[in-house]
PDB file of C-alpha atoms in Angstrom:
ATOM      1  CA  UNK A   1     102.992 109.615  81.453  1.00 96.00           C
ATOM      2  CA  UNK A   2     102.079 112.849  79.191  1.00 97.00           C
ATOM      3  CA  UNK A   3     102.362 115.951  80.882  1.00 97.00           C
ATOM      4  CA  UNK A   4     101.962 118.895  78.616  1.00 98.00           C
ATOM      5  CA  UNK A   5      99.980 122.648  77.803  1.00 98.00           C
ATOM      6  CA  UNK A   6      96.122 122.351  77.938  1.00 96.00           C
ATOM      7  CA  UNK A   7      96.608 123.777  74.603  1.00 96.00           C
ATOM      8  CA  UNK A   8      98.051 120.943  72.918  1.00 98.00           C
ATOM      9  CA  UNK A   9      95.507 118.475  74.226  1.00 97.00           C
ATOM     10  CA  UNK A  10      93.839 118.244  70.897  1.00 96.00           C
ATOM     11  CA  UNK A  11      97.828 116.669  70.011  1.00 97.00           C
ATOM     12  CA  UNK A  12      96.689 113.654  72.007  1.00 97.00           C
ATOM     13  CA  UNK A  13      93.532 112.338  70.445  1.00 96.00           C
ATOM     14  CA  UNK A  14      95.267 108.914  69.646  1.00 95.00           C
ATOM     15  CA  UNK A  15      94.933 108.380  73.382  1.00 96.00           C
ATOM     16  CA  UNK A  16      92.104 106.178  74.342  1.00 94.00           C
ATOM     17  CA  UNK A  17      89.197 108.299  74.538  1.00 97.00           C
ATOM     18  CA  UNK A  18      90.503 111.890  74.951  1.00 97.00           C
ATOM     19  CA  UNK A  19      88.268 113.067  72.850  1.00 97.00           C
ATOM     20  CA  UNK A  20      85.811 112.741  75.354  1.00 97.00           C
ATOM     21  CA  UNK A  21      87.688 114.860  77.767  1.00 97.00           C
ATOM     22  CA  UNK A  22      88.223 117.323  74.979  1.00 97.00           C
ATOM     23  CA  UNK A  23      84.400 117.695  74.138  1.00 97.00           C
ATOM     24  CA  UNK A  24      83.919 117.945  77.838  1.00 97.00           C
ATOM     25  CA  UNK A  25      86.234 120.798  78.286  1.00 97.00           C
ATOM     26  CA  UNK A  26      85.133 122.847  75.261  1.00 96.00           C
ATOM     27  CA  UNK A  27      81.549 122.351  75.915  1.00 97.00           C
ATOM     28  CA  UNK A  28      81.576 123.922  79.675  1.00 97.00           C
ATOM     29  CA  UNK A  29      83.352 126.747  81.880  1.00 96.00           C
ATOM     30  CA  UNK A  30      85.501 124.771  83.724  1.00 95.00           C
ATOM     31  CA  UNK A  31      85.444 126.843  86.631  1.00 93.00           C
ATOM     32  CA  UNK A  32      81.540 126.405  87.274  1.00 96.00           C
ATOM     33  CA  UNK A  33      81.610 122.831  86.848  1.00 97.00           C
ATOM     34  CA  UNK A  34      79.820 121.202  89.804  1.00 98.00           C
ATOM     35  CA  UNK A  35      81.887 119.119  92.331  1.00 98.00           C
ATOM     36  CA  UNK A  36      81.099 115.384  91.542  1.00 98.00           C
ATOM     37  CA  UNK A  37      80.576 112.520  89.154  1.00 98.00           C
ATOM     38  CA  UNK A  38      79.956 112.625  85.572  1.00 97.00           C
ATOM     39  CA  UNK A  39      79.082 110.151  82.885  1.00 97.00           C
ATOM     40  CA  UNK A  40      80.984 111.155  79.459  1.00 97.00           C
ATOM     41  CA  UNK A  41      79.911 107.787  77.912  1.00 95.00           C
ATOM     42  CA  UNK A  42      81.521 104.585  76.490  1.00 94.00           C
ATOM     43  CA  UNK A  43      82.321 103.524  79.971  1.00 94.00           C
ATOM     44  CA  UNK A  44      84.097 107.106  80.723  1.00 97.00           C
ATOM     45  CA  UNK A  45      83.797 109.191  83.522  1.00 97.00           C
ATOM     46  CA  UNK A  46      84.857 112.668  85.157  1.00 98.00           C
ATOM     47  CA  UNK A  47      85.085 113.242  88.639  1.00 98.00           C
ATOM     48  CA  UNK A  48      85.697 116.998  90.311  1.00 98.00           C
ATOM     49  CA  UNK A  49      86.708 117.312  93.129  1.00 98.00           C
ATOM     50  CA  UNK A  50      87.954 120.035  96.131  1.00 97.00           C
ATOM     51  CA  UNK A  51      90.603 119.680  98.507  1.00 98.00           C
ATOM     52  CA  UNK A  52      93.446 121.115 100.511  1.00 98.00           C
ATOM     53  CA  UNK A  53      96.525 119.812  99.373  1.00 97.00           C
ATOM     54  CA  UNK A  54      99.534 118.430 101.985  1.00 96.00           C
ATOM     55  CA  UNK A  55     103.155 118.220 102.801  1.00 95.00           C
ATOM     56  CA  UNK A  56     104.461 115.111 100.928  1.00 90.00           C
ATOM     57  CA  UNK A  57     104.394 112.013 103.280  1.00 87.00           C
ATOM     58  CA  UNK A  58     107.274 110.344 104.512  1.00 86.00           C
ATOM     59  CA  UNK A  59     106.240 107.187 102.775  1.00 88.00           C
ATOM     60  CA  UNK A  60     104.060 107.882  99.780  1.00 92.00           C
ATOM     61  CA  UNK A  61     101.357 105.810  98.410  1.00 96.00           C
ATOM     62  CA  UNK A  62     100.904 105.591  94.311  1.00 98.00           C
ATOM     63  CA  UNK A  63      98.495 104.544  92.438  1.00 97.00           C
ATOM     64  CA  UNK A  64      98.037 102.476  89.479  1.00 98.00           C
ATOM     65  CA  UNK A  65      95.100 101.370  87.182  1.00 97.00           C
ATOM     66  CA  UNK A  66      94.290  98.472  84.580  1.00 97.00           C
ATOM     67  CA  UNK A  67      91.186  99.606  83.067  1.00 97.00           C
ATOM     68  CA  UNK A  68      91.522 102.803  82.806  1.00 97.00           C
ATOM     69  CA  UNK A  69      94.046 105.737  81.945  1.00 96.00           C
ATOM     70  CA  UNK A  70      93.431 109.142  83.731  1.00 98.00           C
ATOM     71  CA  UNK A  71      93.732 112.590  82.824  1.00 98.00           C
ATOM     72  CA  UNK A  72      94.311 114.917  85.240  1.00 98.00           C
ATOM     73  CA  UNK A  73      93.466 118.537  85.102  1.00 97.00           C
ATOM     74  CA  UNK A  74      93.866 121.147  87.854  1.00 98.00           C
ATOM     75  CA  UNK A  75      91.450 123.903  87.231  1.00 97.00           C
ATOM     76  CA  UNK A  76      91.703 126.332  90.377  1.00 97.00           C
ATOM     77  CA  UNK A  77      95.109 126.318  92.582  1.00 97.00           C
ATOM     78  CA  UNK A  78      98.041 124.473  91.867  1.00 97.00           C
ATOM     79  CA  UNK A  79      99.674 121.042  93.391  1.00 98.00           C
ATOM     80  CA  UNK A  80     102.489 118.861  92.732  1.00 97.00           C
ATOM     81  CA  UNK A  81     101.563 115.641  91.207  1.00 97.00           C
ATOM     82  CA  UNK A  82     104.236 112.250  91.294  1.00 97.00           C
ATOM     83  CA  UNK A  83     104.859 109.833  89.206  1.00 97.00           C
ATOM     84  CA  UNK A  84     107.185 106.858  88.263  1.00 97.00           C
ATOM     85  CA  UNK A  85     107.076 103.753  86.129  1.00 97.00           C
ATOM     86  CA  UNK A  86     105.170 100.865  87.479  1.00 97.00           C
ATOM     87  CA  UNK A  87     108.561  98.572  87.272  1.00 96.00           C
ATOM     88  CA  UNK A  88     110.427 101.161  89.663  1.00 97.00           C
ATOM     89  CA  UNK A  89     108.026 100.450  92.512  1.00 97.00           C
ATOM     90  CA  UNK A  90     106.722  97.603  94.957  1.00 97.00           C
ATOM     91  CA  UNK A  91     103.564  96.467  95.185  1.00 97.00           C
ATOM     92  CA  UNK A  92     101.610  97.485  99.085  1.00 97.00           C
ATOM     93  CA  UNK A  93      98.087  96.788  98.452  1.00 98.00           C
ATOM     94  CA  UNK A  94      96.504  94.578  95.835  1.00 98.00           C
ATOM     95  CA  UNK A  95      94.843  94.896  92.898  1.00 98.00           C
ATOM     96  CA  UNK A  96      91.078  95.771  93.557  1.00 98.00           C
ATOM     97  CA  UNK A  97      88.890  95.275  90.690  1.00 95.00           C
ATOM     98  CA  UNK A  98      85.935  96.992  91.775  1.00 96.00           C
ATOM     99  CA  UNK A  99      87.655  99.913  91.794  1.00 95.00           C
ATOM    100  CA  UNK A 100      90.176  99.134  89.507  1.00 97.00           C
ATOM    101  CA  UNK A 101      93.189 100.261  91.738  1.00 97.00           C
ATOM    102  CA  UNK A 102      96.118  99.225  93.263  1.00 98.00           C
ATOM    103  CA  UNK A 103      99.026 100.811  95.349  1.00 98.00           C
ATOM    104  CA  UNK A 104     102.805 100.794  95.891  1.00 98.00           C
ATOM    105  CA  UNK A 105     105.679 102.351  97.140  1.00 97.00           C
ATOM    106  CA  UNK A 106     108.839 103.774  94.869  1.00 95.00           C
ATOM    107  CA  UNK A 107     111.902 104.530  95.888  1.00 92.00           C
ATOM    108  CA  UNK A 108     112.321 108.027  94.651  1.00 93.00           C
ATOM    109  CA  UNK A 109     109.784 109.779  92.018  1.00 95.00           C
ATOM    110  CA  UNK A 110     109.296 112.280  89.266  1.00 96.00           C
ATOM    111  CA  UNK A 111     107.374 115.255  89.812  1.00 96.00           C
ATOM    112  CA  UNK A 112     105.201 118.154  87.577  1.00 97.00           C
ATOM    113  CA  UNK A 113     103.017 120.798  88.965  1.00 98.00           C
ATOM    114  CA  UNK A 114      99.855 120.623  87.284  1.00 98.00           C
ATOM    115  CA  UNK A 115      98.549 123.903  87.832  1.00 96.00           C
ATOM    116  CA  UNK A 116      95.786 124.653  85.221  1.00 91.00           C
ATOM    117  CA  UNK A 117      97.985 125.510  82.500  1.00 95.00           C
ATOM    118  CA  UNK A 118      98.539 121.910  81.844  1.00 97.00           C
ATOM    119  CA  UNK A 119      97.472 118.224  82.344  1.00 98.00           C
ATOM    120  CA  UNK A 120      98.930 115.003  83.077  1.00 98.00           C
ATOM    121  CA  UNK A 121      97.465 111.553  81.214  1.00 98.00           C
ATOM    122  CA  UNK A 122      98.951 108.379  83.702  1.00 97.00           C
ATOM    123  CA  UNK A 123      98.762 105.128  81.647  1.00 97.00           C
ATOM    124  CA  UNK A 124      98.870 101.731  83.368  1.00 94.00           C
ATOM    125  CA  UNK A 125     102.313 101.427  83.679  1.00 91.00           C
ATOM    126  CA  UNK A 126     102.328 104.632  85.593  1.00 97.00           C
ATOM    127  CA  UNK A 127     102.292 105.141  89.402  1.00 98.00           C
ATOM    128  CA  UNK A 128     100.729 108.235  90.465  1.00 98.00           C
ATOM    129  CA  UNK A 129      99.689 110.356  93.289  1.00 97.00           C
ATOM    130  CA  UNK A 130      98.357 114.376  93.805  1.00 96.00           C
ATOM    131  CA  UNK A 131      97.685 116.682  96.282  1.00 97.00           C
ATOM    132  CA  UNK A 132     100.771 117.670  97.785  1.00 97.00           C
ATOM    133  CA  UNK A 133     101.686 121.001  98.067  1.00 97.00           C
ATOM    134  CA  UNK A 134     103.468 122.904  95.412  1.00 96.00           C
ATOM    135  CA  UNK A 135     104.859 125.891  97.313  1.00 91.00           C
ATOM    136  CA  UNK A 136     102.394 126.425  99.893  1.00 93.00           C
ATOM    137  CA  UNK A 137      98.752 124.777 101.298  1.00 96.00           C
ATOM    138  CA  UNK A 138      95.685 125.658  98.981  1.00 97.00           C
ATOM    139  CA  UNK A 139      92.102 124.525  98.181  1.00 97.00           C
ATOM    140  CA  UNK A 140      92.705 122.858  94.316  1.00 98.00           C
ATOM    141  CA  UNK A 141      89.448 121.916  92.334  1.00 98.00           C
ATOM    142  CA  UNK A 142      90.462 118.955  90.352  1.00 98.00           C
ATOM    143  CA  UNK A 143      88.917 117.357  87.190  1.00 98.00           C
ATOM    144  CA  UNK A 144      90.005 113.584  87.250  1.00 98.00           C
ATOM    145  CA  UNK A 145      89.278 111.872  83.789  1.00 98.00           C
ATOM    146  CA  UNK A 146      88.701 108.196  83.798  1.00 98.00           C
ATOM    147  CA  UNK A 147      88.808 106.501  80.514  1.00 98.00           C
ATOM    148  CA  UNK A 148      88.672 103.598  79.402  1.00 97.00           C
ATOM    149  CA  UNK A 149      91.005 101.891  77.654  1.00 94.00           C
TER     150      UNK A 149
END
C-alpha cells in the first residue's frame, strides 16, 4: 500500500493508470463532484460516494481485488482506513469475479487516516477496509478509484 500527500501524487505515475486519477482531479473541483459512477476510460472507473463512518467492528471484514488497484481519496471529513498484507489474513468469502472482490479476516492491522490531505493506492496483495471513525462519527464524501491493472 502507498499512503502519501495529495501533493506528491504526480510521484506515482508508474502506478497502473494514475494518470487517469490525476487528470480527473486536476480537471474538476473535487468538492462539487456529483455522488456516483464515472467512466475515466481504459477499463477505469471513479466512484463517489457519502456516508457516515462507524466504530470499528469487533471482527472486521477486508477487502481485496485482482483486477484492479484502488486509490482512495477522502475529499470532505476524515476516516480511518485499514490495511494489511494479503498473506497476514484468512480468506471468509470467495473470490467473486463479477465484482472482482473477495474478503478476509486479519489478525491485527495497520491503520492511516485519509483525511483529504492524502490518499491511499491498495494493490492486490493488500487487504483493505474504510469508514471507521477517526476521532468521532462524520458524513465523509469519498472518491474510490478503480484501475485497472
Amino acid at each position: 500500500m502507498i499512503s502519501d500527500s495529495i501533493k506528491n501524487l504526480d510521484r506515482y505515475l508508474y502506478v497502473p493508470n494514475v494518470q487517469k486519477a490525476i487528470d480527473f482531479i486536476n480537471a474538476n473541483d473535487l468538492s462539487s463532484v456529483e455522488l456516483g459512477k464515472y467512466d475515466l476510460g481504459d477499463d477505469c472507473t471513479l466512484k463517489v460516494m457519502e456516508y457516515v463512518t462507524h466504530e470499528e467492528p469487533e471482527e472486521v471484514l477486508l477487502e481485496a481485488h485482482r483486477e484492479y488497484l484502488d486509490l482512495q481519496l477522502v475529499v470532505k471529513g476524515s476516516e480511518t482506513f485499514l490495511f494489511q498484507a494479503i498473506d497476514l489474513g484468512e480468506q471468509a468469502i470467495s473470490y467473486d469475479n463479477k465484482k472482482d472482490v473477495e474478503f478476509y479476516t486479519a489478525p491485527y492491522c495497520n491503520s492511516v487516516v485519509l483525511n483529504g490531505d492524502n490518499f491511499a493506492i491498495v494493490f492486490p496483495n493488500d487487504l483493505h477496509v474504510g469508514n471507521i471513525v477517526a476521532g468521532e462519527e462524520e458524513t465523509v464524501k469519498k472518491f474510490v478509484f478503480k484501475l485497472k491493472i
